[in-house]
Short mmCIF file of C-alpha atoms and ligand atoms in Angstrom, two decimals:
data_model
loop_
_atom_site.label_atom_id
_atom_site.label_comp_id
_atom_site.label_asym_id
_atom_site.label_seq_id
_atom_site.Cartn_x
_atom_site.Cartn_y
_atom_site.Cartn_z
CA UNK A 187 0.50 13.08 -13.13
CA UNK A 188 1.26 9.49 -13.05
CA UNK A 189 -1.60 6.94 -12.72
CA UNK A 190 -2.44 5.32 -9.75
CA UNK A 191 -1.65 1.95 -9.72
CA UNK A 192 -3.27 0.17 -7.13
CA UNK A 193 -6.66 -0.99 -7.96
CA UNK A 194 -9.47 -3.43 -6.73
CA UNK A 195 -7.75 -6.80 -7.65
CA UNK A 196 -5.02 -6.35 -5.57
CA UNK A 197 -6.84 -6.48 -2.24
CA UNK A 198 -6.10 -8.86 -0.15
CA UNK A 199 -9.01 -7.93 2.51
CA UNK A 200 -6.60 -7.78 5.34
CA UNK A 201 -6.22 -3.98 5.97
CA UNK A 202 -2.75 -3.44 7.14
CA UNK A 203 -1.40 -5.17 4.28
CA UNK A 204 -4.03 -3.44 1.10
CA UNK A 205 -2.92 -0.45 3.14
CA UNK A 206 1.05 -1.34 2.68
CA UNK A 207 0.43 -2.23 -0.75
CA UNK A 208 -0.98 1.02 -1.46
CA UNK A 209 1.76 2.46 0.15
CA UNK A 210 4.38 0.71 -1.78
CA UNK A 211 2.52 1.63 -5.06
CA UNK A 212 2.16 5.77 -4.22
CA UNK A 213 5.96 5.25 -3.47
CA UNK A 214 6.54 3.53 -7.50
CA UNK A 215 3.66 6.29 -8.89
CA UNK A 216 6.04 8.80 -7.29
CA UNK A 217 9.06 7.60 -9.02
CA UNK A 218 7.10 7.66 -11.90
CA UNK A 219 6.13 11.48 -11.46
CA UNK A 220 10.23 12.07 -11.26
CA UNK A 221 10.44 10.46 -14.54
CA UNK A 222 7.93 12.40 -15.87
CA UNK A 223 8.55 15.69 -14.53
CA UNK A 224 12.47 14.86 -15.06
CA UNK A 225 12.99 15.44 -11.25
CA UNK A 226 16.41 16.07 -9.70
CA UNK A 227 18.79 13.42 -8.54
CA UNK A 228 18.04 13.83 -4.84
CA UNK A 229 14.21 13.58 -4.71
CA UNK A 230 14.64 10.33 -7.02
CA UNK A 231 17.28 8.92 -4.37
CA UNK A 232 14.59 10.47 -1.10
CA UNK A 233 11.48 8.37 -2.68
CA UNK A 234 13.82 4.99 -3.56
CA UNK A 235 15.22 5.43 -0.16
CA UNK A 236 11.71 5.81 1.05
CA UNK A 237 10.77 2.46 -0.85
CA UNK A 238 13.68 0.57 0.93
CA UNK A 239 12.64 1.77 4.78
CA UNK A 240 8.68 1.04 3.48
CA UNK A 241 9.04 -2.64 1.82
CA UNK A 242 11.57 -3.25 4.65
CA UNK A 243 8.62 -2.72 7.05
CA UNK A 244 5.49 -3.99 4.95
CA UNK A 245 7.85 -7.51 4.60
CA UNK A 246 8.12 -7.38 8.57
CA UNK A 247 4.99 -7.18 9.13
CA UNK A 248 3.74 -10.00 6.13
CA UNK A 249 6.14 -12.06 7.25
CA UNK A 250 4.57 -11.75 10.91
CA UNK A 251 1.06 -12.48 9.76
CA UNK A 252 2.69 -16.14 7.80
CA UNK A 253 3.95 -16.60 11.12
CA UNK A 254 1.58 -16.91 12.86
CA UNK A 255 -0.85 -18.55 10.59
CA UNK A 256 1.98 -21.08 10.24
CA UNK A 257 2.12 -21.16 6.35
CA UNK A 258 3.77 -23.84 5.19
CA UNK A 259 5.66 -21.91 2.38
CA UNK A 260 7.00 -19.09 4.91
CA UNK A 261 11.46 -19.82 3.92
CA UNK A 262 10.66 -19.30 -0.05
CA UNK A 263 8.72 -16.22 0.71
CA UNK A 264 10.98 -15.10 2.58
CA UNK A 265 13.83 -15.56 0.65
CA UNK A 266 11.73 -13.78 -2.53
CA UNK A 267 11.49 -10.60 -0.17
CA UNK A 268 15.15 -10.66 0.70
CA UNK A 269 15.84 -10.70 -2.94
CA UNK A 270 13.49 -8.20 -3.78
CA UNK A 271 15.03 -5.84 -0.67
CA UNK A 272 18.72 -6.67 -2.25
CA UNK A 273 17.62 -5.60 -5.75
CA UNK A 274 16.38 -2.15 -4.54
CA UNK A 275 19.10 -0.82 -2.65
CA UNK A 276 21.65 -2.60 -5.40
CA UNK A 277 19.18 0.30 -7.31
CA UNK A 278 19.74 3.11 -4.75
CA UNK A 279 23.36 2.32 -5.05
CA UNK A 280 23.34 2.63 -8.73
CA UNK A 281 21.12 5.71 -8.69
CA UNK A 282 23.65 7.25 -5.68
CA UNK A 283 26.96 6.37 -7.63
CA UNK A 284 25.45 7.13 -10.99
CA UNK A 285 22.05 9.18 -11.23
CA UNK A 286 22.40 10.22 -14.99
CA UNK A 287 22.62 6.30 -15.86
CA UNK A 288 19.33 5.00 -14.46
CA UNK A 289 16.24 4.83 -16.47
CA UNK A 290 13.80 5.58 -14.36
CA UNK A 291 10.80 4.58 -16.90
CA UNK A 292 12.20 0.94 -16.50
CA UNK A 293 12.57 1.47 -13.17
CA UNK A 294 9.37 2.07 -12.62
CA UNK A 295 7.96 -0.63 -15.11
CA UNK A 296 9.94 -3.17 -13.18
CA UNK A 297 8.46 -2.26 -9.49
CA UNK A 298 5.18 -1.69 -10.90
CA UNK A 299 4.95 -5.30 -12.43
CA UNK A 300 6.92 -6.89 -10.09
CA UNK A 301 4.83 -5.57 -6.86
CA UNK A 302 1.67 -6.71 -8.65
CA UNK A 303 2.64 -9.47 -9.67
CA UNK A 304 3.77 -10.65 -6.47
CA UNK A 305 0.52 -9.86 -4.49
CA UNK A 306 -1.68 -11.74 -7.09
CA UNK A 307 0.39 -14.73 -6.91
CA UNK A 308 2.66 -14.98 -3.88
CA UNK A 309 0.97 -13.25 -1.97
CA UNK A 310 -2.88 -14.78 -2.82
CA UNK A 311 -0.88 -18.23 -1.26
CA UNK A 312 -1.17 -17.19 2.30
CA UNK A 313 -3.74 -15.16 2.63
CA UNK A 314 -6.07 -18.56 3.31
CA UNK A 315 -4.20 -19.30 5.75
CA UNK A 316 -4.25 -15.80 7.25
CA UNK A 317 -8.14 -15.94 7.29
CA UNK A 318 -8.38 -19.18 8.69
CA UNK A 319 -9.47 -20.80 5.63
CA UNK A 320 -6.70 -23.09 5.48
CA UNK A 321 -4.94 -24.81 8.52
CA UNK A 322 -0.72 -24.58 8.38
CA UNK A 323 0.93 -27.04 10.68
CA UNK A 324 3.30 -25.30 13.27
CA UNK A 325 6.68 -25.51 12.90
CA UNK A 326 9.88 -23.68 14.53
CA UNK A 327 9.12 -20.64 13.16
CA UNK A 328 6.16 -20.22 15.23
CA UNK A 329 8.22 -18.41 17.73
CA UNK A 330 10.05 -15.86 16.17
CA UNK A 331 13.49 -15.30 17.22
CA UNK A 332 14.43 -12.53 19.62
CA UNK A 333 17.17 -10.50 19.08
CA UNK A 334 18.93 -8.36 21.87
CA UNK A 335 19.70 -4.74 21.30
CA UNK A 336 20.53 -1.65 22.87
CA UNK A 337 19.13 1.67 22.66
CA UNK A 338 19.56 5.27 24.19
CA UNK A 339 16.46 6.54 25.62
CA UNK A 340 15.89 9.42 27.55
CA UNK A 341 15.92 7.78 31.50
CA UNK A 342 12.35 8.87 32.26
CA UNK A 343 10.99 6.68 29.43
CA UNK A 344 13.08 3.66 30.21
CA UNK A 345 9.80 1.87 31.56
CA UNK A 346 7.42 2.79 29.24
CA UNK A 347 10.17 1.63 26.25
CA UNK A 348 10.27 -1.95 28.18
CA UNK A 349 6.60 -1.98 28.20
CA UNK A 350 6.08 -1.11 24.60
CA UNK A 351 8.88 -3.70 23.79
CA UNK A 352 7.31 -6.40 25.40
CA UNK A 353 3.86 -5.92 24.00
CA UNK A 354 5.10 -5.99 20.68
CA UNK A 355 6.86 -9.30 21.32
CA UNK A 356 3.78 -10.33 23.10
CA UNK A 357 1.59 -10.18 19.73
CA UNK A 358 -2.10 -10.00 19.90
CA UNK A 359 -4.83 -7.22 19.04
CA UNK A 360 -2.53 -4.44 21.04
CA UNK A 361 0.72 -5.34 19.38
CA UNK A 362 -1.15 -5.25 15.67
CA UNK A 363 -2.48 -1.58 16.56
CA UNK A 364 0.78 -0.13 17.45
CA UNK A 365 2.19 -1.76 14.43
CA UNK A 366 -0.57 -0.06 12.27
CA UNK A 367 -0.26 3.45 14.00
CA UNK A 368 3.71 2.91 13.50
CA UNK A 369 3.03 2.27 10.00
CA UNK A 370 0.82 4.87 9.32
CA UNK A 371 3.14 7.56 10.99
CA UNK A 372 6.11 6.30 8.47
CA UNK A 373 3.56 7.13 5.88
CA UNK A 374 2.74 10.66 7.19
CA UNK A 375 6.37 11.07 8.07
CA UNK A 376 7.27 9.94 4.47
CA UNK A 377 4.58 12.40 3.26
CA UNK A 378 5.95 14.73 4.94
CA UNK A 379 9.73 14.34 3.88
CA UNK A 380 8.58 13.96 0.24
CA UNK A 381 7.04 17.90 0.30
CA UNK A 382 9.93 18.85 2.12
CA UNK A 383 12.21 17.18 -0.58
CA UNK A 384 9.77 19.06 -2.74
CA UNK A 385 10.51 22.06 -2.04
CA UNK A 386 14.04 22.02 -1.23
CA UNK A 387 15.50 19.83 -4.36
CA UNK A 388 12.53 20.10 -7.19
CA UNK A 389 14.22 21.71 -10.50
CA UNK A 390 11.82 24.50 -11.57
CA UNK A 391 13.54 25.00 -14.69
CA UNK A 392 14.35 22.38 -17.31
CA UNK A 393 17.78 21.34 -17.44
CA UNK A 394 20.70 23.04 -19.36
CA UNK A 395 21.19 21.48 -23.19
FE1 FE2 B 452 4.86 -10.83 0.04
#
C-alpha cells in the first residue's frame, strides 16, 4: 500500500482547493501502488490520464480564486501550471508510446515533490489574498475572458444548459457550489473508472521472465 501523502501542512484552509490537493495526491499514491504492485500498462496510462483531466480542473478553478482576489502574481502562476500540464501529458505520451521505458518510482518521486512543493511555496503566495488578508489591485484579468462554443444537447435541456452556463460565468456562492459538486463527481467518477480499470486490466499473475 503506498503512503498517503497529503498531510496537515499542506492545507491551505480553503476547502475546494485542500480537497483538490488531496485529490491530486490519491491520484500520485495511486501511481505509486502501480509501481509497487507492478501494474499493467493500461491502469498506469487510466490514473496519469486521470491526473491530466484532475490538475487540468484543480488549475481552473485556482486560477479562478487569483482572479478574483486580483493577485498580483496571477501570469507567472499561470505559466508554472501550463508547464506543469505540458510535462504530464509529454509523460502520458511517453508512457502511451513506450510503457516498458518509464520508471514509474521517479515518476512518482517527481509529482510527489513537485505538487508539495508547489502548494507550500507558490501556492502559500495567494492564499492572503484569497482570505482577504492582503489587498491585490485589479487589473484586466479581473474579467475573465469568454470563449464561445458549441455543444449538442438534448433540445429539452437547451434552457436549463443556458441557465447553468450563465451562472457559472456569473460567479458568486452558486457558481462555487456547482463547481465543487462538479468536482466532486470527477472524483467519484474517477473512483469509479479506477475499480473498473481494476478489474478489467489488473495483472493477477506476475509477469513472464
Ligand atoms: Fe497552484
Amino acid at each position: 500500500m503506498a503512503p498517503h501523502s497529503w498531510s496537515n501542512r499542506y492545507a491551505t484552509g480553503l476547502r475546494a482547493i485542500d480537497d483538490d490537493h488531496r485529490g491530486l495526491f490519491e491520484l500520485v499514491d495511486a501511481l505509486e501502488e502501480h509501481h509497487e504492485k507492478a501494474s499493467g500498462s493500461s491502469l498506469v496510462a487510466a490514473t496519469i490520464a486521470a491526473l491530466q483531466v484532475y490538475a487540468a480542473e484543480h488549475f481552473a478553478r485556482e486560477e479562478r480564486f487569483m482572479r478574483k482576489a486580483h493577485f498580483p502574481d496571477f501570469e507567472r502562476h499561470h505559466r508554472i501550471h501550463e508547464d506543469f500540464r505540458a510535462l504530464v501529458d509529454a509523460l502520458a505520451r511517453f508512457q502511451g508510446q513506450s510503457p516498458d521505458s518509464v520508471d514509474l518510482g521517479r515518476v512518482t518521486r517527481f509529482l510527489n515533490r513537485w505538487i508539495g512543493e508547489h502548494i507550500l511555496v507558490k501556492d502559500m503566495e495567494y492564499l492572503p489574498y484569497v482570505t482577504g488578508e492582503a489587498t491585490g489591485t485589479p487589473h484586466s484579468l479581473e474579467k475573465p475572458a469568454l470563449t464561445e462554443l458549441t455543444v449538442h444537447v438534448p433540445a429539452e435541456k437547451r434552457d436549463a444548459v443556458i441557465q447553468f452556463a450563465a451562472l457559472l460565468t456569473e460567479g458568486g456562492e452558486i457558481a462555487e457550489a456547482l463547481e465543487q459538486a462538479l468536482s466532486t463527481r470527477l472524483r467519484q467518477r474517477f473512483e469509479r473508472f479506477d475499480r473498473q480499470a481494476h478489474a478489467l486490466f489488473e495483472r493477477h499473475e506476475p509477469p513472464a521472465p
